[in-house]
Structures are given as structure tokens and as C-alpha cells.
mmCIF file of C-alpha atoms in Angstrom:
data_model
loop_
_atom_site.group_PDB
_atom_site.id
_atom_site.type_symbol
_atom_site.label_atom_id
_atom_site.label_comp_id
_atom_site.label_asym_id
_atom_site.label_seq_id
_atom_site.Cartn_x
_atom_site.Cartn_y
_atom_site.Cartn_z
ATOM 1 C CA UNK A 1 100.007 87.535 -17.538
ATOM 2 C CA UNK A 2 101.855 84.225 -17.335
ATOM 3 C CA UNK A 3 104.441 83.436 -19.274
ATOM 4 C CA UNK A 4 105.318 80.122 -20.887
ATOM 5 C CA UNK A 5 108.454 78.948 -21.839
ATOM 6 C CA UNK A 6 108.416 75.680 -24.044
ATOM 7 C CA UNK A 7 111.797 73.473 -24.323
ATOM 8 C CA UNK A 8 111.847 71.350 -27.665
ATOM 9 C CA UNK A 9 115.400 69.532 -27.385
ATOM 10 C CA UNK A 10 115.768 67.379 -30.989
ATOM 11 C CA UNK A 11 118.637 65.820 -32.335
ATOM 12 C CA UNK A 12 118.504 64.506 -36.274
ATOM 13 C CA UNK A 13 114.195 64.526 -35.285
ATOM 14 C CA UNK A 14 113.308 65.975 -38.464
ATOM 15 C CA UNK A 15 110.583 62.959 -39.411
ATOM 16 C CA UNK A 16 108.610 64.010 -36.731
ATOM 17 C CA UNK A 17 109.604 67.698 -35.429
ATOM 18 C CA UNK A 18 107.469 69.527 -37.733
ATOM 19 C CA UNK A 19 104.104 68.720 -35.869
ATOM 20 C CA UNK A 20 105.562 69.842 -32.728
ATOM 21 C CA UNK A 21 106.451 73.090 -33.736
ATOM 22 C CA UNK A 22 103.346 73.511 -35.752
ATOM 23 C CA UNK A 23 101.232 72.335 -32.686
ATOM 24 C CA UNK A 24 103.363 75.518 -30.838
ATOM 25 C CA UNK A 25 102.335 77.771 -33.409
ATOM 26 C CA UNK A 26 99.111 77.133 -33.398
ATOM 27 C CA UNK A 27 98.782 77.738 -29.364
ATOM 28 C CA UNK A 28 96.049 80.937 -29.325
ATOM 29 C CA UNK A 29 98.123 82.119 -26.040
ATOM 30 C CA UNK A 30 100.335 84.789 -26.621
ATOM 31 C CA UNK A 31 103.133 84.967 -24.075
ATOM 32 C CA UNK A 32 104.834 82.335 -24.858
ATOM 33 C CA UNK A 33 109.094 81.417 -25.319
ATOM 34 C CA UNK A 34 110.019 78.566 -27.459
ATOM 35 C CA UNK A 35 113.201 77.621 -27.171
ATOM 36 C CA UNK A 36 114.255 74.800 -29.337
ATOM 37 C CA UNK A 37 117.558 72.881 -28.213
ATOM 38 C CA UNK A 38 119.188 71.626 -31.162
ATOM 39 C CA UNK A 39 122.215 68.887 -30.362
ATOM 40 C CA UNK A 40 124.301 70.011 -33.686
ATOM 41 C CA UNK A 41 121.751 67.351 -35.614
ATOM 42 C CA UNK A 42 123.040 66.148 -39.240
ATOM 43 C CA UNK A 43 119.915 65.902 -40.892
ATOM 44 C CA UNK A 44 117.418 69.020 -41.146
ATOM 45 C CA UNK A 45 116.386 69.608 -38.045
ATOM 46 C CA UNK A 46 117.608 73.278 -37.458
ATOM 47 C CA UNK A 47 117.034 74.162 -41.457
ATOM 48 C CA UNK A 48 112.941 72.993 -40.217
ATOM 49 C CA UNK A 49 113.421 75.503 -37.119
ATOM 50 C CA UNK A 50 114.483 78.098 -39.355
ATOM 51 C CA UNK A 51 111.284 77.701 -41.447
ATOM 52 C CA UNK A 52 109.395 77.425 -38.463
ATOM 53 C CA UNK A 53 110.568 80.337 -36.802
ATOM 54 C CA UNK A 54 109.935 82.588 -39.988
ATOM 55 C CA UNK A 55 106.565 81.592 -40.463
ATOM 56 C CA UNK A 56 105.745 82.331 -36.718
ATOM 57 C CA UNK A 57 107.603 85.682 -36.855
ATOM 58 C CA UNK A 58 105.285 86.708 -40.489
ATOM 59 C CA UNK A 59 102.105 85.468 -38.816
ATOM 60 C CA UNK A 60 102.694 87.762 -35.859
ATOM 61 C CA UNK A 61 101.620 85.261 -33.661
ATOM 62 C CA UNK A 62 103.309 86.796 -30.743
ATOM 63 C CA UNK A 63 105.533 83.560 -29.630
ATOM 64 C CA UNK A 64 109.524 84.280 -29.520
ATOM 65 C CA UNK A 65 111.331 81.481 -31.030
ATOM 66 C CA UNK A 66 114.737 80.943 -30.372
ATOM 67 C CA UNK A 67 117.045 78.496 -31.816
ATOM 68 C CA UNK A 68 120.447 77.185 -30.650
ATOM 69 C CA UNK A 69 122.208 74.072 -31.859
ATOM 70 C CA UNK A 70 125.198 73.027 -30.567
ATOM 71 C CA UNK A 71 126.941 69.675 -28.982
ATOM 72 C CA UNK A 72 125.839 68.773 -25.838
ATOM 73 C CA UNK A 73 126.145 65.806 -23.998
ATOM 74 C CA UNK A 74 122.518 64.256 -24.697
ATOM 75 C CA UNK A 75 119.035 64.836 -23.905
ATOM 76 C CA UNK A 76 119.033 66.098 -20.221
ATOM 77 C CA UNK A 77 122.278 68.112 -20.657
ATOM 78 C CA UNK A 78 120.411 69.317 -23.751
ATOM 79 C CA UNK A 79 117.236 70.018 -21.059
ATOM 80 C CA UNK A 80 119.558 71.887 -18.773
ATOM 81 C CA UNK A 81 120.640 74.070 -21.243
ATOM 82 C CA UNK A 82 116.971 74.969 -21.921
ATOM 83 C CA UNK A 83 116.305 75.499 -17.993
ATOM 84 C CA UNK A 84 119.473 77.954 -18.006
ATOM 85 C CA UNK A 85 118.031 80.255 -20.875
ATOM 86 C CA UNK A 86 114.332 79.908 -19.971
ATOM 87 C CA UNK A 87 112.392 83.337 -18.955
ATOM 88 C CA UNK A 88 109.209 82.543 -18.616
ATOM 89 C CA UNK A 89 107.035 81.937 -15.543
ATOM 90 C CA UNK A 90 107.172 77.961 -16.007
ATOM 91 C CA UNK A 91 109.017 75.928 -18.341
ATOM 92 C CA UNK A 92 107.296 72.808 -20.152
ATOM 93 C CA UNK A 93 109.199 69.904 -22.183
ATOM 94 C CA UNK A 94 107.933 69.319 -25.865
ATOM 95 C CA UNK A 95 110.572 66.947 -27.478
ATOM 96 C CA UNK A 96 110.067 66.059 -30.917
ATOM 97 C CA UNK A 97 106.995 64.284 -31.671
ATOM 98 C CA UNK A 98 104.740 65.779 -29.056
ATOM 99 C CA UNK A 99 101.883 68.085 -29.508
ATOM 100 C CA UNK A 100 99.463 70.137 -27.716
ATOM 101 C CA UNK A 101 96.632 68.746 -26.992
ATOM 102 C CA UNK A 102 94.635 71.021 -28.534
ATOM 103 C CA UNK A 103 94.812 74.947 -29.931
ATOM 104 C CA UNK A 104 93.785 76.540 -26.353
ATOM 105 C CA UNK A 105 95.950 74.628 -24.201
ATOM 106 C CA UNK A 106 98.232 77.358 -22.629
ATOM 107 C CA UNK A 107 95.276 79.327 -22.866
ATOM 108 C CA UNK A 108 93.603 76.780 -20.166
ATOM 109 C CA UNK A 109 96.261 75.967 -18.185
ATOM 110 C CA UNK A 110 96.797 80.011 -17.519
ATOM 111 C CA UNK A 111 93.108 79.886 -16.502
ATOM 112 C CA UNK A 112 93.672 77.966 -13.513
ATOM 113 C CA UNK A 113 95.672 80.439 -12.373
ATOM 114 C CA UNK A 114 94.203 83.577 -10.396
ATOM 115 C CA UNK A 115 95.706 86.507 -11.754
ATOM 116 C CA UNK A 116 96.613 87.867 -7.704
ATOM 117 C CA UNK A 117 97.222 84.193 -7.031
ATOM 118 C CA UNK A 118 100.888 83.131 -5.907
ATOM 119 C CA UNK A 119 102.050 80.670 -8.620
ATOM 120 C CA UNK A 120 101.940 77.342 -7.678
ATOM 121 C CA UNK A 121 105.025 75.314 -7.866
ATOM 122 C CA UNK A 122 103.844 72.549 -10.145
ATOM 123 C CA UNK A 123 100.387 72.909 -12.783
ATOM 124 C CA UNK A 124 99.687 69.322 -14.166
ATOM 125 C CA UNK A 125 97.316 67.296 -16.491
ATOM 126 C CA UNK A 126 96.473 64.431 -18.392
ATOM 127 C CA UNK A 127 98.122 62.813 -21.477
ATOM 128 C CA UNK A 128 97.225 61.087 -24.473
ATOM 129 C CA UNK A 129 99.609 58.780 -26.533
ATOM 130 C CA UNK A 130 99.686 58.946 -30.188
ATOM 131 C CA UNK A 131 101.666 57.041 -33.241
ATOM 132 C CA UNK A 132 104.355 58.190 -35.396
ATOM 133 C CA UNK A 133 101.175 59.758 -37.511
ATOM 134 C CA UNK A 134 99.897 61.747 -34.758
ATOM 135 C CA UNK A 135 96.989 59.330 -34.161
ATOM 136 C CA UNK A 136 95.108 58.719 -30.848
ATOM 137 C CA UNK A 137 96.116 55.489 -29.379
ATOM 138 C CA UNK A 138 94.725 55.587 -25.666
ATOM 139 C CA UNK A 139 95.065 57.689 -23.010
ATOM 140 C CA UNK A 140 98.289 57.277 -20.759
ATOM 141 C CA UNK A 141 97.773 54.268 -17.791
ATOM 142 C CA UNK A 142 98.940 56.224 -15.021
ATOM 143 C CA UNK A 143 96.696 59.082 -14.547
ATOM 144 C CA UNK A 144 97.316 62.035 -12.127
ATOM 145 C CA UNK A 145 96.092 62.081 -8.472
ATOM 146 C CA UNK A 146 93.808 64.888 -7.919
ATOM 147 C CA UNK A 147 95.930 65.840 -5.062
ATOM 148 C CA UNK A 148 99.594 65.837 -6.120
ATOM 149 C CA UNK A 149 103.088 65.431 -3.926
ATOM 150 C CA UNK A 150 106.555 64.381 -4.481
ATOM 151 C CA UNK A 151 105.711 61.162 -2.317
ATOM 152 C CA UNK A 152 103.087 60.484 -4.760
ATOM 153 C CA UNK A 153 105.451 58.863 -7.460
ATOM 154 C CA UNK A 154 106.418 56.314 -4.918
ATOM 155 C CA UNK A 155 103.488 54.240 -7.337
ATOM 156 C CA UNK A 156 105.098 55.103 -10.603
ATOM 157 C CA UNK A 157 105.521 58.504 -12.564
ATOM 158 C CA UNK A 158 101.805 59.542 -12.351
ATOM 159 C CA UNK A 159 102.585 62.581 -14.268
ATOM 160 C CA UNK A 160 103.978 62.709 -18.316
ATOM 161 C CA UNK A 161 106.836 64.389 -18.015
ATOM 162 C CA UNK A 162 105.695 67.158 -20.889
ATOM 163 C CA UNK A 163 101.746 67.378 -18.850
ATOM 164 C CA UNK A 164 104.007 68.568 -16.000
ATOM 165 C CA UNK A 165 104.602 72.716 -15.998
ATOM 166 C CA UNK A 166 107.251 73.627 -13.065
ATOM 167 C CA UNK A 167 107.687 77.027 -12.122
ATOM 168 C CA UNK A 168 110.507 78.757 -13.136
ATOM 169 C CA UNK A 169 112.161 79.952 -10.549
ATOM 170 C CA UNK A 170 112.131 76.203 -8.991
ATOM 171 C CA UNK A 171 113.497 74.822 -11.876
ATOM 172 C CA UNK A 172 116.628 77.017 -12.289
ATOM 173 C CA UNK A 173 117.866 76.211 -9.099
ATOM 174 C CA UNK A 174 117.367 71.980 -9.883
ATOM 175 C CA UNK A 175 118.913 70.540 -13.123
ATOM 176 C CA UNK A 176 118.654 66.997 -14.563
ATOM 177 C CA UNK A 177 121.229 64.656 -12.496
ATOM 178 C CA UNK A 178 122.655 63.280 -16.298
ATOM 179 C CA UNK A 179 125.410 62.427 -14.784
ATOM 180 C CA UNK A 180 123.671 59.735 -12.671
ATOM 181 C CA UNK A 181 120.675 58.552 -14.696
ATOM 182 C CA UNK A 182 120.967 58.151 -18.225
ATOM 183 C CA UNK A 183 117.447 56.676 -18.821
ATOM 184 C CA UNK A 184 115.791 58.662 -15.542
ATOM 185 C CA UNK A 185 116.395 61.965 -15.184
ATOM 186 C CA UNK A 186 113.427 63.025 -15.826
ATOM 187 C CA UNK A 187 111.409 61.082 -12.579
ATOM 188 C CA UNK A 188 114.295 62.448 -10.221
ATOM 189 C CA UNK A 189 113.753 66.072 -11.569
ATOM 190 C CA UNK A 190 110.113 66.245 -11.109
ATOM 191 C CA UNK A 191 110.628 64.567 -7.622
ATOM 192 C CA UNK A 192 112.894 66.973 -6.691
ATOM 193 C CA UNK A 193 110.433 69.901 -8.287
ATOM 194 C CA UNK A 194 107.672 68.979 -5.699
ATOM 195 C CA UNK A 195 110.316 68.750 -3.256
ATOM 196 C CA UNK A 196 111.427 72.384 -2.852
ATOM 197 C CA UNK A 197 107.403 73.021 -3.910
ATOM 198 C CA UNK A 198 106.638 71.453 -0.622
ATOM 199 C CA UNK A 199 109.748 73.374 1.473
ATOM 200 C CA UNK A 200 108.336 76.628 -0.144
ATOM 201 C CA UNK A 201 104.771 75.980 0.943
ATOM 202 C CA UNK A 202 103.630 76.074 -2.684
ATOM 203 C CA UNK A 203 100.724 74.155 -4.125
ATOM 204 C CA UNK A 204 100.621 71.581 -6.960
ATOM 205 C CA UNK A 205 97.280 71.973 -9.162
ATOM 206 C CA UNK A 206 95.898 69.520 -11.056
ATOM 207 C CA UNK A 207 94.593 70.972 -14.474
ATOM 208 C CA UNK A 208 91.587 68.913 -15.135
ATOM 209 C CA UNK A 209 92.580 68.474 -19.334
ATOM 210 C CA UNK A 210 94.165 66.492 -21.423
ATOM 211 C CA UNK A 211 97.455 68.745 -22.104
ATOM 212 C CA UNK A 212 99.717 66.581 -24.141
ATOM 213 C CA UNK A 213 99.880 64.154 -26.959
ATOM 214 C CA UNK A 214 102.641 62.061 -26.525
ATOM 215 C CA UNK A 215 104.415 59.612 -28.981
ATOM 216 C CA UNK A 216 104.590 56.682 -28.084
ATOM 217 C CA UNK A 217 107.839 54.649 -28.021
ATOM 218 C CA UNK A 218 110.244 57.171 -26.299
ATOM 219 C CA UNK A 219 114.019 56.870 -24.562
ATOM 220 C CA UNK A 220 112.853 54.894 -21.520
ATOM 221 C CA UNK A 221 110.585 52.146 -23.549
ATOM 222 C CA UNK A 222 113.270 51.517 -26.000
ATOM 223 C CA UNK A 223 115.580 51.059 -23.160
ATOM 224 C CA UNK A 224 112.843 49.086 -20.645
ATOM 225 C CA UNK A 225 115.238 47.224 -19.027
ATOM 226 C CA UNK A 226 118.133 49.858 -17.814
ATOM 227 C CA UNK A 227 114.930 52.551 -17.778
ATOM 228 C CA UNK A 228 113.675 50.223 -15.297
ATOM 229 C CA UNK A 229 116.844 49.916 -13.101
ATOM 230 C CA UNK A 230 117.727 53.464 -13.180
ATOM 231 C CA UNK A 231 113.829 54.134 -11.548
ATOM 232 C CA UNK A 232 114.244 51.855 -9.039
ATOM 233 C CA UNK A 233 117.357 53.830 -7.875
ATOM 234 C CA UNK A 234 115.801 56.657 -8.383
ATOM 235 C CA UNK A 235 112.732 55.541 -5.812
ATOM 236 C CA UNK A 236 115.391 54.046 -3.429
ATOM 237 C CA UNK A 237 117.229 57.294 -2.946
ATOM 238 C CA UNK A 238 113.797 59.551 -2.764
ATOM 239 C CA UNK A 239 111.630 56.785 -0.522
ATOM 240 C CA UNK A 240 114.206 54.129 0.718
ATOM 241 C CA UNK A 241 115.152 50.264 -0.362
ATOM 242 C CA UNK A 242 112.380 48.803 1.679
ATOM 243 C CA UNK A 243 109.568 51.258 0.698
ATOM 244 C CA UNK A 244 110.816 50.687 -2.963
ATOM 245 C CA UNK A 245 110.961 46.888 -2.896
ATOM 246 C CA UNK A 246 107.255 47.131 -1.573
ATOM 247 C CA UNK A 247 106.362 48.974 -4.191
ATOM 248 C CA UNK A 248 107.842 47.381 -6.852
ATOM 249 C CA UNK A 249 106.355 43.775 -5.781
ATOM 250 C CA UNK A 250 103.103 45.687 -6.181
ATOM 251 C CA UNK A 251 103.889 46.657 -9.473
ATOM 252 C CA UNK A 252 104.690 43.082 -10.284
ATOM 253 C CA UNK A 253 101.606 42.101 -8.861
ATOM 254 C CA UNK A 254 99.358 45.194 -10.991
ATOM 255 C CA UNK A 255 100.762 44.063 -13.858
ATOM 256 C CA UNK A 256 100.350 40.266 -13.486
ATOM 257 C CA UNK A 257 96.638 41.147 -12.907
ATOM 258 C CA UNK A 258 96.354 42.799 -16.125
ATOM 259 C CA UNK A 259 96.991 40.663 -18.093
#
């Protein structure tokens, strides 16, 4: 049976926290680690983990919670730590303010796994973004390929970040570069991920579902700008300067169209 292991980091996130968790709670899939990543918040974020942990421990749900809070050095150190503890099968992000999809998700994204089946390196899905209320907005404009590889984000981060499940293993042995990208991380990471997916022979499978509800507004939007500067050095390390300049003039040009 696969095991999950779900990363919340938060830091003083207790407006919106509480539907995170509860969406956790609710999952119907039994082997499953949360691991929330507290960053020593002021407000009551870790008293709301406490609860939260209680009520999943009395309603025997089968989930171990685990809380830590403690300095770190912002969100991707705070990610790292979460990769370093992590003993699941694959890890999945779910900051504060992101759901679940729905009740069954881990159930469905375990389906598409054969139970003799070596585990691919990367299972990935759709995403929905949602207000501060938890309301459907529209689904995310950049939706997964059906057929997935780490040259694939030379056209933007196809996959959300918390749709995409890396294995383990894989992950322990690539952290967050936090010292380089501030804004970015997360798009050199998951680069990276397919990377050694790709030198191990492993496949990336698309899970044909809608697995996350994300808020909208995050890091990188309220920080376009440097966001925007840090991914371009992030695709000009992973694809080259001209490759990236190409591509970014097509963005330009996708977005001018839009409008």
C-alpha cells in the first residue's frame, strides 16, 4: 500500500489553515503522514495544529500527524525540512490555504498505481483555483501535458506545484536551491525531480483528476515581477539563454493574444 506523506509549511496562516487540515482529515485513504512545518508563527497557527491533530487522533482516522515549529529560514528551507523527515512513498506540498480536491483524492491517485508496479517518479494532475473562501474561481491556465518531462516546463510550469506527487526516495536526495531563488524554488525542484526520474528510467503519470484546490494569490503573484526574473534564470540554467529568450517572446506573444 502506498504511502503518502503531506507537507503543510505555515507561518502566522491561521485565517486560512484550518480548511487545509480539515480537507487532510477528511482524505478516506488511510496511509497517510502529515507533517505540518510550523516557522515558530506568532499567531495560532500551531495552537490550530494541536486541535487538529487531536481530533484526527479521536476519530481514528488512521493519518499520523506530526507537528514541529521552529525558525527556519522561510518557505523552502521550511520545505526541506519536511523532505528530511518525510517517510512515505511520495511527498505532496499543501501550504496553507489549499485543499483536496475532493474526499477520495489519495484514494485515486493510489489507483493509478499497480500494486506490483515500480513507482513512478512523478504522479500528476489538474488544479483548480479558489478564493480566500474556498470558492471555485476557474481552473488553472496551464494544464498538464498528457505526456510529462522535465523539458516540458520549457513553456511555463505546466504542473501546480501541490498537483505534483514526487517519489520519495527522489526527493530526499534534491532539496529546494533557497539559497538561489527566493521566489522559484519550487520550478527548479520539480525540474530537477523529472530529471533524475528520467536518469532512473522512471515514468511520469498523468492522473487524469482535478487533485488540488489552490488559493489564489500566492508568493510568486504577489511578487510577479522578481517571481518572473528568478524563472527566467531558472529556464536559462535548465534549457539555455537562447532557448529561454525564445520562449519567453512566445509568452509575450500568448499573452498579448489573450487579451
Amino acid at each position: 500500500m502506498i504511502k503518502f506523506t503531506i507537507i503543510t509549511c505555515t507561518y502566522n496562516a491561521s485565517d486560512v489553515l484550518r480548511r487545509t487540515l480539515e480537507s487532510v482529515m477528511e482524505q478516506d485513504y488511510i496511509s497517510v503522514e502529515h507533517l505540518i512545518i510550523d516557522g515558530k508563527s506568532k499567531d495560532n497557527s500551531v495552537l490550530i495544529s494541536k486541535r487538529y491533530k487531536e481530533d484526527n487522533d479521536t476519530a481514528n482516522t488512521g493519518h499520523e500527524v506530526i507537528i514541529s515549529s521552529e525558525p527556519d529560514r522561510g518557505l523552502y528551507d521550511a520545505m526541506n525540512k519536511g523532505i528530511a523527515r518525510a517517510t512515505g512513498d511520495y511527498l505532496v506540498f499543501l501550504n496553507a490555504g489549499d485543499c483536496f480536491h475532493s474526499k477520495d483524492t489519495l484514494s485515486y491517485v493510489a489507483s493509478c498505481v499497480g500494486e506490483n508496479e515500480v513507482l513512478p517518479a512523478v504522479l500528476y494532475g489538474d488544479t483548480d483555483i479558489v478564493d480566500d473562501n474556498g470558492n471555485f474561481i476557474r481552473p488553472r491556465r496551464l494544464v498538464p501535458p498528457e505526456k510529462l518531462s522535465w523539458r516540458s516546463f520549457r513553456n511555463g510550469m505546466l504542473v501546480c506545484h501541490q498537483s505534483f506527487y514526487a517519489r520519495a526516495d527522489i526527493a530526499k536526495t534534491i532539496l529546494y536551491d533557497f539559497a538561489s531563488y527566493r521566489l522559484s524554488a519550487d520550478v527548479d525542484w520539480c525540474i530537477r525531480i523529472m530529471k533524475e526520474g528520467q536518469k532512473r528510467e522512471l515514468p511520469l503519470r498523468r492522473v487524469h483528476a482535478v487533485l488540488t484546490d489552490y488559493l489564489d494569490g500566492g508568493m510568486s503573484v504577489k511578487n510577479h515581477k522578481a517571481s518572473l526574473k528568478e524563472r527566467f534564470m531558472v529556464m536559462r540554467k535548465h534549457y539555455g539563454l537562447i532557448t529561454t529568450i525564445i520562449m519567453h517572446c512566445f509568452f509575450i506573444f500568448r499573452a498579448v493574444i489573450k487579451k
